[in-house]
Amino acid sequence: MESNYPSHMLEVSVAQMCLTVGWSKTKPSALTYLAALLERYLRKIGQLCMGSAELNNRTAA
């Protein structure tokens, strides 16, 4: 993942989720990996939603 603002914000969000479930410490590499997984998951959901919308002839916003 690139070190830009959206990637950093994903890492912050993942860190907050980890704190919520009780993790108080983690390695930076693990946090980066979890953020990359979250990014991949969100992209996949977006692609599936777009495909579903296109199948229903909803191509305009």
PDB file of C-alpha atoms in Angstrom:
ATOM      1  CA  MET A   1       0.000   0.000   0.000  1.00  0.00           C
ATOM      2  CA  GLU A   2       1.251   3.480  -0.750  1.00  0.00           C
ATOM      3  CA  SER A   3       2.072   5.849   2.081  1.00  0.00           C
ATOM      4  CA  ASN A   4      -0.541   8.458   1.243  1.00  0.00           C
ATOM      5  CA  TYR A   5      -3.385   9.988   3.191  1.00  0.00           C
ATOM      6  CA  PRO A   6      -6.107   7.391   2.404  1.00  0.00           C
ATOM      7  CA  SER A   7      -3.758   4.523   3.231  1.00  0.00           C
ATOM      8  CA  HIS A   8      -2.762   6.181   6.477  1.00  0.00           C
ATOM      9  CA  MET A   9      -6.405   6.714   7.403  1.00  0.00           C
ATOM     10  CA  LEU A  10      -7.127   3.029   6.724  1.00  0.00           C
ATOM     11  CA  GLU A  11      -4.301   2.099   9.098  1.00  0.00           C
ATOM     12  CA  VAL A  12      -5.734   4.429  11.755  1.00  0.00           C
ATOM     13  CA  SER A  13      -9.182   2.867  11.299  1.00  0.00           C
ATOM     14  CA  VAL A  14      -7.755  -0.647  11.569  1.00  0.00           C
ATOM     15  CA  ALA A  15      -5.846   0.346  14.704  1.00  0.00           C
ATOM     16  CA  GLN A  16      -9.057   1.675  16.254  1.00  0.00           C
ATOM     17  CA  MET A  17     -10.879  -1.566  15.378  1.00  0.00           C
ATOM     18  CA  CYS A  18      -8.056  -3.564  16.952  1.00  0.00           C
ATOM     19  CA  LEU A  19      -8.366  -1.530  20.144  1.00  0.00           C
ATOM     20  CA  THR A  20     -12.118  -2.135  20.152  1.00  0.00           C
ATOM     21  CA  VAL A  21     -11.690  -5.912  20.083  1.00  0.00           C
ATOM     22  CA  GLY A  22      -9.082  -5.815  22.842  1.00  0.00           C
ATOM     23  CA  TRP A  23      -5.736  -5.738  21.039  1.00  0.00           C
ATOM     24  CA  SER A  24      -3.535  -3.181  22.745  1.00  0.00           C
ATOM     25  CA  LYS A  25      -0.318  -3.857  20.815  1.00  0.00           C
ATOM     26  CA  THR A  26       0.568  -4.894  17.291  1.00  0.00           C
ATOM     27  CA  LYS A  27       3.546  -4.720  14.992  1.00  0.00           C
ATOM     28  CA  PRO A  28       3.458  -1.998  12.325  1.00  0.00           C
ATOM     29  CA  SER A  29       3.811  -4.613   9.584  1.00  0.00           C
ATOM     30  CA  ALA A  30       0.733  -6.467  10.868  1.00  0.00           C
ATOM     31  CA  LEU A  31      -1.233  -3.223  10.963  1.00  0.00           C
ATOM     32  CA  THR A  32      -0.188  -2.414   7.392  1.00  0.00           C
ATOM     33  CA  TYR A  33      -1.194  -5.913   6.274  1.00  0.00           C
ATOM     34  CA  LEU A  34      -4.611  -5.644   7.946  1.00  0.00           C
ATOM     35  CA  ALA A  35      -5.138  -2.228   6.339  1.00  0.00           C
ATOM     36  CA  ALA A  36      -4.270  -3.712   2.929  1.00  0.00           C
ATOM     37  CA  LEU A  37      -6.805  -6.509   3.514  1.00  0.00           C
ATOM     38  CA  LEU A  38      -9.461  -3.955   4.449  1.00  0.00           C
ATOM     39  CA  GLU A  39      -8.698  -1.939   1.309  1.00  0.00           C
ATOM     40  CA  ARG A  40      -8.985  -5.069  -0.850  1.00  0.00           C
ATOM     41  CA  TYR A  41     -12.261  -6.034   0.839  1.00  0.00           C
ATOM     42  CA  LEU A  42     -13.786  -2.571   0.351  1.00  0.00           C
ATOM     43  CA  ARG A  43     -12.702  -2.464  -3.300  1.00  0.00           C
ATOM     44  CA  LYS A  44     -14.240  -5.898  -3.895  1.00  0.00           C
ATOM     45  CA  ILE A  45     -17.540  -4.816  -2.316  1.00  0.00           C
ATOM     46  CA  GLY A  46     -17.545  -1.714  -4.524  1.00  0.00           C
ATOM     47  CA  GLN A  47     -16.902  -3.776  -7.647  1.00  0.00           C
ATOM     48  CA  LEU A  48     -19.683  -6.212  -6.780  1.00  0.00           C
ATOM     49  CA  CYS A  49     -22.124  -3.351  -6.132  1.00  0.00           C
ATOM     50  CA  MET A  50     -21.167  -1.689  -9.408  1.00  0.00           C
ATOM     51  CA  GLY A  51     -21.638  -4.933 -11.323  1.00  0.00           C
ATOM     52  CA  SER A  52     -25.011  -5.526  -9.723  1.00  0.00           C
ATOM     53  CA  ALA A  53     -26.136  -1.979 -10.513  1.00  0.00           C
ATOM     54  CA  GLU A  54     -25.019  -2.316 -14.125  1.00  0.00           C
ATOM     55  CA  LEU A  55     -26.955  -5.577 -14.499  1.00  0.00           C
ATOM     56  CA  ASN A  56     -30.070  -3.679 -13.394  1.00  0.00           C
ATOM     57  CA  ASN A  57     -29.432  -0.913 -15.978  1.00  0.00           C
ATOM     58  CA  ARG A  58     -28.453   1.635 -13.353  1.00  0.00           C
ATOM     59  CA  THR A  59     -25.411   3.203 -14.958  1.00  0.00           C
ATOM     60  CA  ALA A  60     -26.110   6.840 -14.043  1.00  0.00           C
ATOM     61  CA  ALA A  61     -25.773   8.342 -10.592  1.00  0.00           C
TER      62      ALA A  61
END
